[in-house]
C-alpha cells in the first residue's frame, strides 16, 4: 500500500508475473485536468485541485444527495471515473519505471558482487605464485625505432625472459643455493626440498614449484638485488623497516610477483614495446644493460614502502602491487629520467 502527496492511496498486488495496481482517491479532493502530455508518459500531467468540502460521503450515495440533478451527478461521476483511469495510467507508468530501475540496480549490484568475488579469488589464487590482472589501462604508441645497442640488449633481455625455471637443471639448483647463501650467510644451506625454505617466503618445502609464470629471471632478479644492494635487500627480507602487519606478504613469492608485473608494465612480451613505460625503459636500457634488474630492486622497495604507507595486510597485496605499478609508470614518464638512478623511487635503495 502506498500513499501519494494528495492523500490518495495505492495498492500494488503481484500475481504470477503480473503487477496489479489499485488506486483509491480521497473523497475530499477532485482533480480537474488542465494540460496533459503524451500517452506513453513522456510528459507529466498537470492538475489543479479543487476542494469540495461538502463531499464527505461516497459520491454514489442514496438519499443524502437527492437534491442533485441526475445529469449533474452523472457528469460528476464521469469526471471521477475519467480521472481515476488517468491516475491509474500515471501510477502504472511511474511504478513500471521504478521496477525497471530497481531491476537495473540489482543487476549492477550482482555484477559488482561477482567482480568482488573474482577479485578475491584472484588474490587468493594468483598472488602466489604471481598476481594476474595488474595491468592498467595504457595508451599504445607506434613501435620505437631502436638503436643497434638497444636491439642487442633487448634481444638479450627477451632471451632471459623466455627461460622457465627448471628444478632439474644444475644451474638453476645452484642459483637457488646462491640466493640462500646471500640471504642467510650465517645459516647452514638446506637441501633443495626443506621446510626451512619457508623462512625466505616460499610457499612450500620446494621453491621450484613457486616460479611458474615468473620464470628463471625472477630468481636472477632476487640474486642481483641481494648482491648489488645487500643492505636494502636484508632490510626487506627481514621486514626491518616500519610497523609491520601481523599477516605479512611472503618475501620470495612477492619478488616473483614484482618481476612478472614489470614484464607486463614494460610490454616486454611484444616484439617492440608500444607503451609509454615500455618505450621509456628502452631509453634506460640504452644506458644500462642491467636496467631491468635495477628496476626490479627499485620496484620491490617501492612496493614495501607502499605496503607500509597503506598499513596493508596479506589480502591487500594485489592492490599494493597495482599502486606500485602506477607509481612506476608515472616516474618513468618524467622528462628528466634517463637512468634507473634518476627515478625518485631509487632513493628507497639508499635508505
mmCIF file of C-alpha atoms in Angstrom, residues 28 43 56 86 90 139 172 232 240:
data_model
loop_
_atom_site.group_PDB
_atom_site.id
_atom_site.type_symbol
_atom_site.label_atom_id
_atom_site.label_comp_id
_atom_site.label_asym_id
_atom_site.label_seq_id
_atom_site.Cartn_x
_atom_site.Cartn_y
_atom_site.Cartn_z
ATOM 1 C CA UNK A 28 -12.144 15.312 -0.200
ATOM 2 C CA UNK A 43 5.406 14.401 -20.137
ATOM 3 C CA UNK A 56 -17.818 13.762 2.989
ATOM 4 C CA UNK A 86 -5.791 8.602 -15.822
ATOM 5 C CA UNK A 90 0.037 7.576 -14.411
ATOM 6 C CA UNK A 139 47.944 4.284 -24.333
ATOM 7 C CA UNK A 172 69.034 -23.472 -11.562
ATOM 8 C CA UNK A 232 68.360 -2.824 1.313
ATOM 9 C CA UNK A 240 63.111 -4.375 9.323
#
